């Protein structure tokens, strides 16, 4: 049997980024800069320390994957280490290997007294996965989020052909209007507009500090401009050969023209130019945000329901 090792150590950024660059698909939670930005935002807002733990996973002496964990301290020194949407593998690991690694993650958090692992695997939900994880004493406490991955590697015409009829119609209609696309949008503007929109819709985002801490070259902020006014804007974070759609904002005129659709379509062209092969469209919730879910489903991506949260 091959030997699997989870090696926790001080990893150099270049080593981490090299592995990220060759992963088939990388989510935002395994990105080096995102982890640093999230820790900064947490420490600034809550005053409590959020520590980052990183490990490289080896099969014998060959690196096959990575995992990034976020440790938060609570009362009486109790610590939770959250492993969000990981580990990720360079080459496909077998189901048995994955189970051995998840078991190792849980056991690694017993080394320090009062430390517990919370694991959100990057696994598609099905009954077999849940039973397998239960067999290594990992029990689901929350259902998994739903997202959609859009493959940007095909030619643009093929991507567009997979969009729904309403998406293609609205993009065509927008092209008849005098809408300019700015690929160097204002971070301040989209954050302020998103906060104001959230107040109107009674939701709140705590991510503004994270966005401000991210390297500028990892952010793509696009704006749809008509008659000198910003009518819609979108924010994407790039990580490895992937990106994640984080904010989509539209003003009254933007909503009337469905400008967010032509904005995303133009953003896809720019992301392709930046060698981004996959776009994670972010969380979708049928109960609380059915309209947003239908909007994202219209792009014809690969819908993924994660297996859930396990302790």
Coordinates of C-alpha atoms in Angstrom, one line a residue, residues 40-301:
X40 CA -6.7 40.0 8.5
X41 CA -10.4 40.8 8.1
X42 CA -11.3 38.5 10.9
X43 CA -8.7 39.8 13.3
X44 CA -9.6 43.4 12.4
X45 CA -13.4 43.0 13.0
X46 CA -13.5 40.5 15.8
X47 CA -10.2 41.1 17.6
X48 CA -9.6 37.4 17.8
X49 CA -6.8 35.7 16.0
X50 CA -7.4 33.5 12.9
X51 CA -4.4 31.4 12.1
X52 CA -3.6 29.7 8.9
X53 CA -2.3 26.1 8.7
X54 CA -1.0 24.7 5.4
X55 CA 0.1 21.2 4.5
X56 CA 1.3 19.4 1.4
X57 CA -0.1 15.8 0.9
X58 CA 2.4 13.2 -0.3
X59 CA 1.9 9.7 -1.8
X60 CA 5.2 8.2 -0.8
X61 CA 7.6 11.0 -1.8
X62 CA 5.5 12.6 -4.5
X63 CA 3.3 15.7 -3.7
X64 CA -0.2 14.9 -4.7
X65 CA -2.3 17.7 -3.1
X66 CA -2.6 20.6 -0.6
X67 CA -4.8 21.6 2.2
X68 CA -5.3 25.0 3.9
X69 CA -7.0 25.3 7.3
X70 CA -8.2 28.3 9.4
X71 CA -7.9 28.0 13.1
X72 CA -10.0 30.2 15.4
X73 CA -9.7 30.3 19.2
X74 CA -12.8 30.5 21.4
X75 CA -13.5 30.7 25.1
X76 CA -11.2 28.8 27.4
X77 CA -8.7 28.2 24.7
X78 CA -11.0 25.9 22.6
X79 CA -9.9 25.9 18.9
X80 CA -11.7 25.0 15.7
X81 CA -9.7 24.4 12.6
X82 CA -11.9 24.7 9.5
X83 CA -10.8 23.0 6.3
X84 CA -13.0 24.6 3.7
X85 CA -13.4 22.9 0.3
X86 CA -10.3 20.9 0.5
X87 CA -8.0 19.1 0.2
X88 CA -7.3 19.6 -3.5
X89 CA -5.4 17.1 -5.6
X90 CA -2.9 17.4 -8.4
X91 CA -3.9 14.0 -9.7
X92 CA -7.1 12.2 -8.9
X93 CA -6.9 10.4 -5.6
X94 CA -8.9 7.2 -5.1
X95 CA -11.8 7.1 -2.7
X96 CA -9.8 5.0 -0.2
X97 CA -6.9 7.5 -0.4
X98 CA -9.3 10.4 0.2
X99 CA -10.8 8.7 3.3
X100 CA -7.3 8.1 4.7
X101 CA -6.5 11.8 4.2
X102 CA -9.8 13.0 5.8
X103 CA -9.2 10.7 8.7
X104 CA -5.6 12.1 9.0
X105 CA -6.9 15.7 9.0
X106 CA -9.3 14.9 11.9
X107 CA -6.5 13.1 13.8
X108 CA -4.0 15.9 13.2
X109 CA -6.3 18.3 15.3
X110 CA -6.0 16.0 18.3
X111 CA -2.3 16.9 18.7
X112 CA -3.1 20.1 20.5
X113 CA -5.5 19.9 23.5
X114 CA -8.9 21.4 22.8
X115 CA -8.5 21.5 19.0
X116 CA -11.2 20.1 16.7
X117 CA -11.4 19.8 12.9
X118 CA -14.4 21.0 10.9
X119 CA -14.1 19.5 7.4
X120 CA -16.0 20.7 4.3
X121 CA -14.7 18.4 1.6
X122 CA -14.6 19.4 -2.1
X123 CA -16.7 16.4 -2.9
X124 CA -20.0 16.0 -4.7
X125 CA -22.8 15.0 -2.3
X126 CA -24.3 11.5 -2.6
X127 CA -25.2 8.8 -0.1
X128 CA -22.1 6.8 -0.7
X129 CA -19.8 9.8 0.2
X130 CA -21.8 10.4 3.4
X131 CA -21.6 6.7 4.4
X132 CA -17.9 6.5 3.6
X133 CA -17.1 9.6 5.8
X134 CA -19.3 8.2 8.5
X135 CA -17.1 5.0 8.4
X136 CA -14.1 7.1 9.5
X137 CA -16.1 8.8 12.3
X138 CA -16.8 12.0 10.4
X139 CA -20.5 13.0 10.8
X140 CA -22.3 15.6 8.8
X141 CA -23.7 18.6 10.7
X142 CA -24.7 20.8 7.8
X143 CA -25.8 20.2 4.3
X144 CA -23.5 21.3 1.5
X145 CA -23.5 24.5 -0.5
X146 CA -24.5 24.6 -4.2
X147 CA -22.3 26.3 -6.8
X148 CA -21.7 26.1 -10.5
X149 CA -18.4 25.8 -12.4
X150 CA -18.3 27.4 -15.8
X151 CA -15.6 25.9 -18.2
X152 CA -13.9 28.8 -20.0
X153 CA -11.5 26.7 -22.0
X154 CA -13.8 26.2 -25.1
X155 CA -14.0 28.9 -27.7
X156 CA -16.2 31.8 -26.8
X157 CA -18.9 30.9 -29.3
X158 CA -19.3 27.5 -27.7
X159 CA -19.6 29.0 -24.2
X160 CA -22.2 31.4 -25.4
X161 CA -24.1 28.6 -27.2
X162 CA -24.5 26.9 -23.8
X163 CA -26.1 30.0 -22.3
X164 CA -29.9 29.9 -22.0
X165 CA -32.1 31.5 -24.6
X166 CA -33.0 34.4 -22.2
X167 CA -29.3 35.0 -21.5
X168 CA -28.4 35.2 -25.2
X169 CA -31.4 37.4 -26.0
X170 CA -30.6 39.9 -23.2
X171 CA -26.9 40.0 -24.3
X172 CA -28.0 40.8 -27.9
X173 CA -30.4 43.5 -26.6
X174 CA -27.7 45.1 -24.5
X175 CA -25.4 45.2 -27.5
X176 CA -28.0 47.5 -29.2
X177 CA -27.5 50.1 -26.5
X178 CA -24.6 52.4 -26.1
X179 CA -23.0 50.5 -23.1
X180 CA -19.3 50.8 -22.6
X181 CA -17.4 48.1 -20.6
X182 CA -14.6 49.3 -18.2
X183 CA -12.2 46.5 -17.2
X184 CA -10.5 48.7 -14.6
X185 CA -13.4 49.4 -12.3
X186 CA -13.4 51.1 -8.8
X187 CA -13.2 48.8 -5.8
X188 CA -14.6 51.5 -3.6
X189 CA -17.5 52.1 -5.9
X190 CA -18.6 48.4 -6.1
X191 CA -18.2 47.9 -2.4
X192 CA -20.3 51.0 -1.5
X193 CA -23.0 50.1 -4.1
X194 CA -23.1 46.5 -2.8
X195 CA -23.4 47.6 0.8
X196 CA -26.2 50.0 -0.1
X197 CA -28.0 47.3 -2.1
X198 CA -27.6 44.9 0.7
X199 CA -29.2 47.4 3.1
X200 CA -32.2 47.7 0.8
X201 CA -32.5 43.9 0.5
X202 CA -31.8 43.2 4.1
X203 CA -28.6 41.2 3.7
X204 CA -25.1 42.1 4.8
X205 CA -21.6 41.1 3.5
X206 CA -18.5 41.2 5.7
X207 CA -16.1 40.7 2.8
X208 CA -15.2 44.3 2.0
X209 CA -12.0 44.1 4.1
X210 CA -11.0 40.9 2.4
X211 CA -11.4 42.5 -1.0
X212 CA -9.3 45.5 0.1
X213 CA -6.5 43.2 1.2
X214 CA -6.3 41.1 -1.9
X215 CA -3.5 41.9 -4.4
X216 CA -4.9 44.2 -7.1
X217 CA -3.7 41.9 -9.9
X218 CA -6.0 39.1 -8.5
X219 CA -9.1 41.3 -8.8
X220 CA -11.1 41.9 -11.9
X221 CA -13.6 44.7 -11.5
X222 CA -15.7 45.4 -14.5
X223 CA -18.3 48.1 -15.0
X224 CA -21.0 48.7 -17.5
X225 CA -21.3 52.4 -18.2
X226 CA -24.1 54.3 -20.0
X227 CA -24.3 58.0 -20.5
X228 CA -21.2 58.4 -18.2
X229 CA -22.9 56.6 -15.3
X230 CA -22.0 53.1 -13.9
X231 CA -25.2 51.1 -14.3
X232 CA -23.7 47.7 -13.3
X233 CA -20.5 46.3 -11.9
X234 CA -19.0 42.9 -11.1
X235 CA -16.0 41.7 -9.0
X236 CA -14.1 38.5 -9.6
X237 CA -11.1 37.1 -7.7
X238 CA -8.5 35.1 -9.7
X239 CA -6.7 32.2 -8.1
X240 CA -4.5 29.8 -10.0
X241 CA -6.1 29.1 -13.4
X242 CA -9.6 29.8 -11.9
X243 CA -11.7 32.7 -10.7
X244 CA -14.6 33.2 -8.5
X245 CA -17.6 35.6 -9.1
X246 CA -17.9 37.5 -5.9
X247 CA -20.1 40.6 -6.4
X248 CA -22.7 41.4 -9.0
X249 CA -24.4 44.8 -8.6
X250 CA -26.9 46.6 -10.9
X251 CA -28.5 50.0 -10.5
X252 CA -32.1 50.7 -11.7
X253 CA -31.0 51.3 -15.3
X254 CA -28.7 48.3 -15.2
X255 CA -31.6 46.0 -14.1
X256 CA -33.9 47.4 -16.8
X257 CA -31.3 46.6 -19.4
X258 CA -30.1 43.3 -17.8
X259 CA -26.7 44.9 -18.0
X260 CA -25.1 42.4 -15.6
X261 CA -25.4 39.7 -18.3
X262 CA -23.4 41.6 -20.9
X263 CA -21.0 42.6 -18.2
X264 CA -20.4 39.0 -17.2
X265 CA -20.1 38.0 -20.8
X266 CA -17.4 40.6 -21.4
X267 CA -15.7 39.6 -18.1
X268 CA -15.5 36.0 -19.4
X269 CA -13.6 37.2 -22.4
X270 CA -11.1 39.1 -20.2
X271 CA -10.7 36.2 -17.9
X272 CA -10.0 33.9 -20.9
X273 CA -7.3 36.4 -21.9
X274 CA -5.8 36.1 -18.4
X275 CA -5.6 32.3 -18.9
X276 CA -8.4 31.5 -16.5
X277 CA -9.9 28.2 -17.4
X278 CA -12.7 27.8 -14.8
X279 CA -15.1 30.3 -13.3
X280 CA -16.7 29.4 -9.9
X281 CA -20.1 31.2 -9.9
X282 CA -20.3 31.1 -6.1
X283 CA -23.0 29.9 -3.7
X284 CA -26.5 29.4 -5.0
X285 CA -29.5 29.0 -2.6
X286 CA -32.9 28.0 -4.0
X287 CA -34.7 28.9 -0.8
X288 CA -33.3 32.4 0.1
X289 CA -32.2 33.6 -3.4
X290 CA -34.0 31.7 -6.0
X291 CA -33.7 34.5 -8.5
X292 CA -29.9 34.6 -8.2
X293 CA -29.8 30.8 -8.6
X294 CA -31.8 31.0 -11.8
X295 CA -29.6 33.8 -13.0
X296 CA -26.4 31.7 -12.5
X297 CA -28.0 28.5 -13.9
X298 CA -28.6 30.4 -17.1
X299 CA -24.9 30.3 -17.9
X300 CA -25.1 26.5 -18.3
X301 CA -22.3 25.6 -15.9

